[in-house]
mmCIF file of N, CA and C in Angstrom:
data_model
loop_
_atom_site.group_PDB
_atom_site.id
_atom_site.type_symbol
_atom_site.label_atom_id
_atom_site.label_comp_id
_atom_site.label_asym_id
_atom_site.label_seq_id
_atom_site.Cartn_x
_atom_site.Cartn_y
_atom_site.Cartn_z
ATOM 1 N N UNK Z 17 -8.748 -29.148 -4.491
ATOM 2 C CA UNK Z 17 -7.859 -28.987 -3.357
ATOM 3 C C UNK Z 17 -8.553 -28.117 -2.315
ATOM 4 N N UNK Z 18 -8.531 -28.383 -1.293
ATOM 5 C CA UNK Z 18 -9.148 -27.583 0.056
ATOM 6 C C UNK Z 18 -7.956 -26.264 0.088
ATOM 7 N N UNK Z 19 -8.898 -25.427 0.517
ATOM 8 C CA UNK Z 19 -8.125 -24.359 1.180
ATOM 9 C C UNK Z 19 -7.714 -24.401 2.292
ATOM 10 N N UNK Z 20 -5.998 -24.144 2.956
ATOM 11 C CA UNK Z 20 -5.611 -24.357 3.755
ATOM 12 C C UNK Z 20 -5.539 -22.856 4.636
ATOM 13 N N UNK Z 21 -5.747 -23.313 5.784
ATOM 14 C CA UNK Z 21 -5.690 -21.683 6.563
ATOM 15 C C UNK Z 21 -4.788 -21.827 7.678
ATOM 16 N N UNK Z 22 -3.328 -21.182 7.500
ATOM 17 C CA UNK Z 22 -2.416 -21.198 8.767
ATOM 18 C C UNK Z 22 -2.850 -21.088 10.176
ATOM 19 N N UNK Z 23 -2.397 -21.394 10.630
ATOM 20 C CA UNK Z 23 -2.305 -20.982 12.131
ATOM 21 C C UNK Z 23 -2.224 -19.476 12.514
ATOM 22 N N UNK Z 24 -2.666 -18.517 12.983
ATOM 23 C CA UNK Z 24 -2.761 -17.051 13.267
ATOM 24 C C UNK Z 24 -3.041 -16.639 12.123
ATOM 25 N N UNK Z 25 -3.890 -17.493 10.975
ATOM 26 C CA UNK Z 25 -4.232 -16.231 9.884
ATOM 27 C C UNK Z 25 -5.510 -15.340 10.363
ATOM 28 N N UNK Z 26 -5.474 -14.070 9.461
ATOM 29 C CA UNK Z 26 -6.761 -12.955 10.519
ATOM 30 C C UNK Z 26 -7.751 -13.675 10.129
ATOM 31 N N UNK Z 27 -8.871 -13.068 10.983
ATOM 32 C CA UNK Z 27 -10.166 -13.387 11.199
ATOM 33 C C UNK Z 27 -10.508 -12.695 9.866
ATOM 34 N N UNK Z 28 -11.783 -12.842 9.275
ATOM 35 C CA UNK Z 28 -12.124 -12.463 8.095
ATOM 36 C C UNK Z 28 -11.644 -12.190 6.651
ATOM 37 N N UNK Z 29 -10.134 -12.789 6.903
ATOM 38 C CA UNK Z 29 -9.411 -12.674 4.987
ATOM 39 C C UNK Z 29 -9.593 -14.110 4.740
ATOM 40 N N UNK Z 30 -10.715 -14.443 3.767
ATOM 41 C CA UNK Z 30 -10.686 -15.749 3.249
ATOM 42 C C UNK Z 30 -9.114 -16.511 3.173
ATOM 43 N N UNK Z 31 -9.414 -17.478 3.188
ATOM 44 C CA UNK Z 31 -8.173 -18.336 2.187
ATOM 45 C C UNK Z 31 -7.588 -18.223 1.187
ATOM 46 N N UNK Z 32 -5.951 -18.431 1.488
ATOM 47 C CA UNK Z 32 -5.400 -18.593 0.181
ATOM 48 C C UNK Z 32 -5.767 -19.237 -1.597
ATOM 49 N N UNK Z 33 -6.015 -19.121 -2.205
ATOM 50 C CA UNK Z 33 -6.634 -19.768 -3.148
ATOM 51 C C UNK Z 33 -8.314 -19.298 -3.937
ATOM 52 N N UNK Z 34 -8.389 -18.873 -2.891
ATOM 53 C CA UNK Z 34 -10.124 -19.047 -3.128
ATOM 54 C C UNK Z 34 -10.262 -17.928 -3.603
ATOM 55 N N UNK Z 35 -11.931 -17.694 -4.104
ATOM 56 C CA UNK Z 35 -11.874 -16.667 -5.144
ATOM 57 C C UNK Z 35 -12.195 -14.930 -4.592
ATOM 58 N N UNK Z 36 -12.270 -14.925 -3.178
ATOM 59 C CA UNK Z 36 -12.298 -13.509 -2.454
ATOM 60 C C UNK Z 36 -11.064 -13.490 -1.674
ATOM 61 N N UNK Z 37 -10.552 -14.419 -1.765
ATOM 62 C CA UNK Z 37 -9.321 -14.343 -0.913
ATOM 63 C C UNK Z 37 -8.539 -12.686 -0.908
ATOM 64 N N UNK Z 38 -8.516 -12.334 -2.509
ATOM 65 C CA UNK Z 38 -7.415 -10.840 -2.447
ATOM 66 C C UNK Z 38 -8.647 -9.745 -1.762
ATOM 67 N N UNK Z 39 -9.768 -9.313 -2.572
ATOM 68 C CA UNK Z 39 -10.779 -8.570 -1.935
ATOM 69 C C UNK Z 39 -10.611 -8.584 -0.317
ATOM 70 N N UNK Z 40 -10.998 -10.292 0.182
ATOM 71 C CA UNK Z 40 -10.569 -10.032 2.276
ATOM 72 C C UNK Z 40 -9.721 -9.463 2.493
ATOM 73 N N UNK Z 41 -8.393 -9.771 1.875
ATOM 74 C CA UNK Z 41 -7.348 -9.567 2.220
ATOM 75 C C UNK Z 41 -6.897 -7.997 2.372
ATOM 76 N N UNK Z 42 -7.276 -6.964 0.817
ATOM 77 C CA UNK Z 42 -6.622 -6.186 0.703
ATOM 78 C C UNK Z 42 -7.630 -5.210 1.778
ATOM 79 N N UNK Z 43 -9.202 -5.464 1.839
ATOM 80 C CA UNK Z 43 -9.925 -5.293 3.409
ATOM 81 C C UNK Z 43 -8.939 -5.224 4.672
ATOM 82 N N UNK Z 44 -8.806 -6.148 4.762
ATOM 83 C CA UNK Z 44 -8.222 -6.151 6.046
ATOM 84 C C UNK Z 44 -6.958 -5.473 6.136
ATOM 85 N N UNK Z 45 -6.496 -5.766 5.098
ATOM 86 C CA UNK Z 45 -4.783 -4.500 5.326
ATOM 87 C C UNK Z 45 -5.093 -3.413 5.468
ATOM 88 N N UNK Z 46 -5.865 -2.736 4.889
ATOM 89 C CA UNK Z 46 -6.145 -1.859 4.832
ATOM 90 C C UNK Z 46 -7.160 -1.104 6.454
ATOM 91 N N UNK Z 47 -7.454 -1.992 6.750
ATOM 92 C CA UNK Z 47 -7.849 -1.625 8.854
ATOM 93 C C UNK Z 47 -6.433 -1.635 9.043
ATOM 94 N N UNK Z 48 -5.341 -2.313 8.951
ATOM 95 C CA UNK Z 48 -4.209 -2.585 9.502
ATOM 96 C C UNK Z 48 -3.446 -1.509 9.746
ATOM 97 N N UNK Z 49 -3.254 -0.634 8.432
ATOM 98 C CA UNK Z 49 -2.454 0.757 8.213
ATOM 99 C C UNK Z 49 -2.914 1.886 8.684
ATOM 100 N N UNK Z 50 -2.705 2.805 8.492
ATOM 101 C CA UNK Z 50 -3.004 4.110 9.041
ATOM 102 C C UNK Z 50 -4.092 4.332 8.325
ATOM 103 N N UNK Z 51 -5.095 5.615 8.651
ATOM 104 C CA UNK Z 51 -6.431 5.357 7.492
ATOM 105 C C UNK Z 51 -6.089 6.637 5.976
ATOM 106 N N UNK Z 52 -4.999 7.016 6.342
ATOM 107 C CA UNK Z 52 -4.680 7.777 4.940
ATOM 108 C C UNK Z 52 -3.788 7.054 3.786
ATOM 109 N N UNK Z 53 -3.626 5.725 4.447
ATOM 110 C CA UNK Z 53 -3.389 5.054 3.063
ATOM 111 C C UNK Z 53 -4.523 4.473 2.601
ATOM 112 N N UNK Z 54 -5.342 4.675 2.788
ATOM 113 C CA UNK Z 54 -6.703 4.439 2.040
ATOM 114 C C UNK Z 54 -6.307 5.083 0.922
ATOM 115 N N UNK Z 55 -6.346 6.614 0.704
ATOM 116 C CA UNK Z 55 -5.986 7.652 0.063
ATOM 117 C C UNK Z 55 -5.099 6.799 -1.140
ATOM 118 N N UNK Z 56 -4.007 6.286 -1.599
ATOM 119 C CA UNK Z 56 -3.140 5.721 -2.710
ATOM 120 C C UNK Z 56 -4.308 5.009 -3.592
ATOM 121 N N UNK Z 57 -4.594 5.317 -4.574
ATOM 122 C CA UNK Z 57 -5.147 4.018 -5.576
ATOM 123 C C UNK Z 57 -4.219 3.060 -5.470
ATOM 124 N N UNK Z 58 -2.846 3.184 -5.762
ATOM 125 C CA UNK Z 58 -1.751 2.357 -6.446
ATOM 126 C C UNK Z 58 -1.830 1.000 -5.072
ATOM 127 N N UNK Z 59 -1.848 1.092 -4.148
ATOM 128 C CA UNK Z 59 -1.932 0.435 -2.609
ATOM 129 C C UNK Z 59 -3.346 -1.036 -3.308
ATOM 130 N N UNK Z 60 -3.831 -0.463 -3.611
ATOM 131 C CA UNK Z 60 -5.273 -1.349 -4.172
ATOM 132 C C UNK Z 60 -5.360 -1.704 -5.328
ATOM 133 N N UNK Z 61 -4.673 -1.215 -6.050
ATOM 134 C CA UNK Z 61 -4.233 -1.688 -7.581
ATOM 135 C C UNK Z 61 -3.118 -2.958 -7.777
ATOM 136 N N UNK Z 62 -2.424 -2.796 -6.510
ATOM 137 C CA UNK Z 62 -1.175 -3.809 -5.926
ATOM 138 C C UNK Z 62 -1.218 -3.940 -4.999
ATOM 139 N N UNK Z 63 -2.149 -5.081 -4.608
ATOM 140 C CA UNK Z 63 -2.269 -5.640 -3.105
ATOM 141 C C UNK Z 63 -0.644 -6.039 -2.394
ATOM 142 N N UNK Z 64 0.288 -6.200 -3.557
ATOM 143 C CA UNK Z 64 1.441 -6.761 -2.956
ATOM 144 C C UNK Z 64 2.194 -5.712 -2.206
ATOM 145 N N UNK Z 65 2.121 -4.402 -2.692
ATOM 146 C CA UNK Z 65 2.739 -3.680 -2.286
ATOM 147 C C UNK Z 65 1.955 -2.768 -0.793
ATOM 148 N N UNK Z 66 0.900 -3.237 -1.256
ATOM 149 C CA UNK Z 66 0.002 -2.409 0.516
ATOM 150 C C UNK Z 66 0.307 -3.588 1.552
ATOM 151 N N UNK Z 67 0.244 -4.979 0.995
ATOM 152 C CA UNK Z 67 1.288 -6.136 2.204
ATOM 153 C C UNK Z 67 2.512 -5.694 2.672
ATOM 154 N N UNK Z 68 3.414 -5.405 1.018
ATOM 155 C CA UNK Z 68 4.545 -5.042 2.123
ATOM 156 C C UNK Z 68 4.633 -3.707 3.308
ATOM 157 N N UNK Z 69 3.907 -2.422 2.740
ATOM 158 C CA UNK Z 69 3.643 -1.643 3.173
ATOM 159 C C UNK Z 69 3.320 -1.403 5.056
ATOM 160 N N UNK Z 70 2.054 -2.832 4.679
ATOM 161 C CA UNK Z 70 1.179 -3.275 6.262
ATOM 162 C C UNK Z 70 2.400 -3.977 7.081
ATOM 163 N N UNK Z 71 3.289 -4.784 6.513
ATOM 164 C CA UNK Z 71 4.583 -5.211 7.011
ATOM 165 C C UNK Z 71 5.815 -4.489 7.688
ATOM 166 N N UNK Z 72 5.783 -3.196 6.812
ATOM 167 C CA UNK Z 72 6.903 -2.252 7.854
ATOM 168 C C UNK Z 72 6.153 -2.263 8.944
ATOM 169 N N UNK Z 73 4.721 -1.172 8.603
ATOM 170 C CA UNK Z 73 3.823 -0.368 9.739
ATOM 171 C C UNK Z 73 3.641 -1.314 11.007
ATOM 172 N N UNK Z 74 3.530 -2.844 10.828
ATOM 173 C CA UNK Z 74 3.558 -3.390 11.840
ATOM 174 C C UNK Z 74 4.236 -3.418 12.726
ATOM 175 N N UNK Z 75 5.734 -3.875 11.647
ATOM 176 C CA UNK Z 75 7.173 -4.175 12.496
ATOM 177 C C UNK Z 75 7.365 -3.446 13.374
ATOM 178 N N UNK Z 76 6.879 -2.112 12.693
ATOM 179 C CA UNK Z 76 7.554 -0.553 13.276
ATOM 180 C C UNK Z 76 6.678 -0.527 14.685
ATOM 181 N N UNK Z 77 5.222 -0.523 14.765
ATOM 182 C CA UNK Z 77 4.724 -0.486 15.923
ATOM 183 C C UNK Z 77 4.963 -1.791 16.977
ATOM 184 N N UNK Z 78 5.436 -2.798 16.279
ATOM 185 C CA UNK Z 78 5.766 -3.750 17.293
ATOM 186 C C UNK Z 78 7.329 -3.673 18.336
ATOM 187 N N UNK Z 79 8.527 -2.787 17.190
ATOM 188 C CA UNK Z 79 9.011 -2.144 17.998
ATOM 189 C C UNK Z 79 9.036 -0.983 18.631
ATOM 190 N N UNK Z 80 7.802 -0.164 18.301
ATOM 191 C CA UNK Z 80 7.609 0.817 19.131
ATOM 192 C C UNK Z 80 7.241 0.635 20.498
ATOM 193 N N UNK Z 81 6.246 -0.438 20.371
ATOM 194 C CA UNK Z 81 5.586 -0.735 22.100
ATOM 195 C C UNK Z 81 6.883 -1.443 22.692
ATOM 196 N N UNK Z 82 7.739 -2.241 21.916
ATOM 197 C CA UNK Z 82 8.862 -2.674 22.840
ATOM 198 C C UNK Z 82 9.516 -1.881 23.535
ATOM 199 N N UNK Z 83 9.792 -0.603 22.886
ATOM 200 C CA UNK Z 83 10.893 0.546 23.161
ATOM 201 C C UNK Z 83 10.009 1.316 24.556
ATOM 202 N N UNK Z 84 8.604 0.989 24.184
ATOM 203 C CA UNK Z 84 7.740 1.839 24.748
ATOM 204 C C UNK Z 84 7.730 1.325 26.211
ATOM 205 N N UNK Z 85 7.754 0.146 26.162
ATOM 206 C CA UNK Z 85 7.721 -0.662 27.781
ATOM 207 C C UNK Z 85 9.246 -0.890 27.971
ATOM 208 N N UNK Z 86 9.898 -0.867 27.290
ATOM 209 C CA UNK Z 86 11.302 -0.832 28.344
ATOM 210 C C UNK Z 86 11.409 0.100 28.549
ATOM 211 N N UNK Z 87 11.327 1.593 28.194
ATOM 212 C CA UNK Z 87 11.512 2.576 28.791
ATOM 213 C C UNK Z 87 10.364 3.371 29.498
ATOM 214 N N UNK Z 88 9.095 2.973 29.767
ATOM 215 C CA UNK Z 88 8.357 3.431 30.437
ATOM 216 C C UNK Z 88 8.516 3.501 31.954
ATOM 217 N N UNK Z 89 8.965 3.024 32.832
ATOM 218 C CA UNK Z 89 9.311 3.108 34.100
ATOM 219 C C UNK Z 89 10.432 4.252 34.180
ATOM 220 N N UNK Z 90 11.225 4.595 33.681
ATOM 221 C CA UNK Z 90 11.690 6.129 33.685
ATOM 222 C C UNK Z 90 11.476 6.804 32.989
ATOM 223 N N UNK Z 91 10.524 6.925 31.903
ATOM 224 C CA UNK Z 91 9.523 8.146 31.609
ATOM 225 C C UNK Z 91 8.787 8.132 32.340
ATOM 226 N N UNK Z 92 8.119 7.484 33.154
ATOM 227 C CA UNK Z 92 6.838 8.270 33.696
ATOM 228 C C UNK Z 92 6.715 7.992 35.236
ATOM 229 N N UNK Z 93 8.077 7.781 36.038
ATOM 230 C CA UNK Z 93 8.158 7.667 37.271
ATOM 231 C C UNK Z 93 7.863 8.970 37.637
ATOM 232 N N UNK Z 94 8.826 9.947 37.238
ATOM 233 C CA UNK Z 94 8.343 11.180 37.986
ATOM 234 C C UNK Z 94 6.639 11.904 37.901
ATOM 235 N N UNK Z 95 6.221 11.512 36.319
ATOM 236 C CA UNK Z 95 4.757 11.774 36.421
ATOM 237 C C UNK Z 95 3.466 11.033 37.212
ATOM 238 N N UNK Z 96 4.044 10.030 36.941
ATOM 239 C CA UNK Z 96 2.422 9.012 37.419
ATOM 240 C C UNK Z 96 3.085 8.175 38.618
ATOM 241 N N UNK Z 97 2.479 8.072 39.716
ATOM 242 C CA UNK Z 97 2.640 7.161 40.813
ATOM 243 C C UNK Z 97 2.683 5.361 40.001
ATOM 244 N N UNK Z 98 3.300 4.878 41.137
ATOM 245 C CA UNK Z 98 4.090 3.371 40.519
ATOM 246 C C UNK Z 98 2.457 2.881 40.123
ATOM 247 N N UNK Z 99 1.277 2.787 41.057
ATOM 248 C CA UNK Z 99 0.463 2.046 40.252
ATOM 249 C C UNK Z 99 -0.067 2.213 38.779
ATOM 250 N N UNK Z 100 0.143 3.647 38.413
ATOM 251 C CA UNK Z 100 -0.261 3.892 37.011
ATOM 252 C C UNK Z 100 0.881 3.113 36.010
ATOM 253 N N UNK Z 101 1.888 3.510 36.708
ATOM 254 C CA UNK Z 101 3.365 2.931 35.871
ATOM 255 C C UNK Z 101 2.923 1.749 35.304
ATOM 256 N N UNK Z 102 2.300 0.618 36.457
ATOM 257 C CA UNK Z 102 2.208 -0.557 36.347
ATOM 258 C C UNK Z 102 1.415 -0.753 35.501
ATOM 259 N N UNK Z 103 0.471 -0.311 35.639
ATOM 260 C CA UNK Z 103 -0.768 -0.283 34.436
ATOM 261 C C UNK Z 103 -0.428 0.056 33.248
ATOM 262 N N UNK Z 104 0.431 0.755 32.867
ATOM 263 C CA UNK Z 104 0.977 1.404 31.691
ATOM 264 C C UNK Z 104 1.701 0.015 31.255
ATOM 265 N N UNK Z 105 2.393 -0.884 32.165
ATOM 266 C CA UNK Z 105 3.021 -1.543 31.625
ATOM 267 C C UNK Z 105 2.068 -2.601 31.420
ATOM 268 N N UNK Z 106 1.424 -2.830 31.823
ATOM 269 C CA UNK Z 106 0.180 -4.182 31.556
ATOM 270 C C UNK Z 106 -0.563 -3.691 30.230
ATOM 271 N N UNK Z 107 -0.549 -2.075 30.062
ATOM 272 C CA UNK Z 107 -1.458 -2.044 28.608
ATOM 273 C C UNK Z 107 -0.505 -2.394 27.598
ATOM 274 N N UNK Z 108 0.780 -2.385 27.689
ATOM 275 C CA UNK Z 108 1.900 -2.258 26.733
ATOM 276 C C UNK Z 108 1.833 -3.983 26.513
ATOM 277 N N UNK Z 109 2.369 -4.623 27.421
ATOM 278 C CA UNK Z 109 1.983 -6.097 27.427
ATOM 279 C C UNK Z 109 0.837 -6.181 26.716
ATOM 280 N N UNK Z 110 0.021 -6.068 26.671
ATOM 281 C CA UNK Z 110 -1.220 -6.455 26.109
ATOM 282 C C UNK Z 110 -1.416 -5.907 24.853
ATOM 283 N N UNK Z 111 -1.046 -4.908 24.515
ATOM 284 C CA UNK Z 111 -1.211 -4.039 22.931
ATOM 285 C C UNK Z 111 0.259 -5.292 22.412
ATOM 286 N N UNK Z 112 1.498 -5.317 23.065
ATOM 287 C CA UNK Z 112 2.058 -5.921 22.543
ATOM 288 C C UNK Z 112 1.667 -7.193 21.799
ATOM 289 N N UNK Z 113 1.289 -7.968 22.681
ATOM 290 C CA UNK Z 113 0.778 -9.492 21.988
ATOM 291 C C UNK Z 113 0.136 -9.060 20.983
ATOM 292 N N UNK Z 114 -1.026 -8.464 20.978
ATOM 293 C CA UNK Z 114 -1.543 -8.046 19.857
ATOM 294 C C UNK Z 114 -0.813 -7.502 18.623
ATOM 295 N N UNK Z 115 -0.275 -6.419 19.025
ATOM 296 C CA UNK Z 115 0.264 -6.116 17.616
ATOM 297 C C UNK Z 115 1.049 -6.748 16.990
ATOM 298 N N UNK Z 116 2.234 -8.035 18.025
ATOM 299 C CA UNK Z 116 3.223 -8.511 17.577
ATOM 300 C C UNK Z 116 2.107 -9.826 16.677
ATOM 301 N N UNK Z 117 0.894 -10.408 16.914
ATOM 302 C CA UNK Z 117 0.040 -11.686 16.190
ATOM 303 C C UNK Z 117 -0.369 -10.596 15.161
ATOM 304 N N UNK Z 118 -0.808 -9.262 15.223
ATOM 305 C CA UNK Z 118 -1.140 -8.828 13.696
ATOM 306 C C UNK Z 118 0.291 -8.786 12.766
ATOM 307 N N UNK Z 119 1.199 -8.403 13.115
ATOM 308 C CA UNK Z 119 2.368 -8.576 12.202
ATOM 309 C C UNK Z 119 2.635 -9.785 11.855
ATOM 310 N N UNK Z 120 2.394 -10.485 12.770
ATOM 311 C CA UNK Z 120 2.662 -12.379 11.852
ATOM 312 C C UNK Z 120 1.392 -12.474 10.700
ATOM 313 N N UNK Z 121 0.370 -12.322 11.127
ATOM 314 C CA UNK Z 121 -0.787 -12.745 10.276
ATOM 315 C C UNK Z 121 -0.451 -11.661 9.248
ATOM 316 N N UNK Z 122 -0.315 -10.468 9.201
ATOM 317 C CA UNK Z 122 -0.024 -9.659 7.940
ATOM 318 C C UNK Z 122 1.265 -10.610 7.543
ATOM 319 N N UNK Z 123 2.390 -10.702 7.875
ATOM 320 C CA UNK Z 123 3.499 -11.690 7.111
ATOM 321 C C UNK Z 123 2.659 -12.691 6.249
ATOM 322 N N UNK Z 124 1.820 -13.548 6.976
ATOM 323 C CA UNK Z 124 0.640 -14.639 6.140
ATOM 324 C C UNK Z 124 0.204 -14.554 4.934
ATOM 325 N N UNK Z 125 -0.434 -12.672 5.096
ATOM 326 C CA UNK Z 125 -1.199 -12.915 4.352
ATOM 327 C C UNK Z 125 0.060 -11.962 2.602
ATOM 328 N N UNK Z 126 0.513 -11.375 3.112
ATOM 329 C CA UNK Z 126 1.936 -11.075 2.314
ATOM 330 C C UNK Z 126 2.346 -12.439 1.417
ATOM 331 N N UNK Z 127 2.925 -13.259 2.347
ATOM 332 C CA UNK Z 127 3.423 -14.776 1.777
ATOM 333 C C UNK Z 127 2.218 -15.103 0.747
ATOM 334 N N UNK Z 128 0.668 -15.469 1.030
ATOM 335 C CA UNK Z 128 0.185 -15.928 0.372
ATOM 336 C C UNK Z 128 -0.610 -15.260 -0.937
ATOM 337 N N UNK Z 129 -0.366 -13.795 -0.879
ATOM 338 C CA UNK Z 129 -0.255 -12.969 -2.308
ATOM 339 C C UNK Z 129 0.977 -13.283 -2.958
ATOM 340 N N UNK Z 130 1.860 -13.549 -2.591
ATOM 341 C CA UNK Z 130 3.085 -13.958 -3.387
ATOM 342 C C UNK Z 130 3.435 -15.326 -3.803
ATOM 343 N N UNK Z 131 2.236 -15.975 -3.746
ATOM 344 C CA UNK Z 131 1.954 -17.526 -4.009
ATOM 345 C C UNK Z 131 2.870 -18.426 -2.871
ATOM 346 N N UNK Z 132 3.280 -18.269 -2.113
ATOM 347 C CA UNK Z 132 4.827 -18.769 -1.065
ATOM 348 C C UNK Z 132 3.344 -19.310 0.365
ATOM 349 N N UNK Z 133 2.131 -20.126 -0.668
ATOM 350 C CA UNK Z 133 1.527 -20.779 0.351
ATOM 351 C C UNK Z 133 2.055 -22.137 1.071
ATOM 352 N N UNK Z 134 1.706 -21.911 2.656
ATOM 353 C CA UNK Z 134 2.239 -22.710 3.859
ATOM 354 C C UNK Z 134 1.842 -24.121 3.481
ATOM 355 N N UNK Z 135 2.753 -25.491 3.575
ATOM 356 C CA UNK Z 135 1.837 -26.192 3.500
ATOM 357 C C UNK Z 135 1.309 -26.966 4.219
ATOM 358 N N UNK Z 136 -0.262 -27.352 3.822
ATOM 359 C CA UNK Z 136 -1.270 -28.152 5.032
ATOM 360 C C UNK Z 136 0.079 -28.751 5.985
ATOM 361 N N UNK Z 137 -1.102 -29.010 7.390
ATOM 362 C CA UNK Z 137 -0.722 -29.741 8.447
ATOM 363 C C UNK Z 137 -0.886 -31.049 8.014
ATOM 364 N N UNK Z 138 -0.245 -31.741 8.741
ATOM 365 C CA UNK Z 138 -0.053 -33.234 9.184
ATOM 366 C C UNK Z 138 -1.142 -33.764 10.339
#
């Protein structure tokens, strides 16, 4: 059987199935989180649980930058002139997309430690 690779899965966690697949994987979660969960053995002993782990931390920063750009135009009107504002809001836009495609691809790669692999395209 071929290994199938979703749509937005990360760059460098092999495929579901295959035989480095957990090694990429628990790699890459592990850039994902903060760097003192390096620190847990138990996180690397149970890749499932440093997925779910990488799964809050995402959520959480994906609604942080939300909270962060709707309310940035009255936090920082009185500090920064409107063009910085604006810019503030274009980095937020932009960290957003990002962080909101790493939280899907961490969901991915979550699902496919828990065997709940996607199946092939059509």
């Amino acid at each position: 059987m071929a290994a199938h690779i979703p749509p937005g899965w990360p760059t460098g966690v092999h495929p579901p199935g295959t035989s480095d697949f957990e090694a990429t994987a628990v790699a890459w979660l592990l850039d994902v989180v903060p760097p003192d969960y390096r620190l847990h053995g138990v996180l690397r002993r149970h890749p499932t649980a440093l997925a779910a782990m990488a799964r809050h931390h995402t959520a959480a920063c994906v609604e942080g930058a939300r909270q962060g750009y709707r309310t940035a135009r009255t936090e920082l009107a009185e500090a920064l002139p409107p063009h910085a504002v604006d810019a503030v809001l274009a980095a937020y836009r932009t960290e957003g997309r990002r962080l909101a495609a790493t939280a899907r691809a961490v969901v991915l790669v979550e699902r496919a430690m828990r065997g709940e692999l996607p199946a092939p395209e059509r």
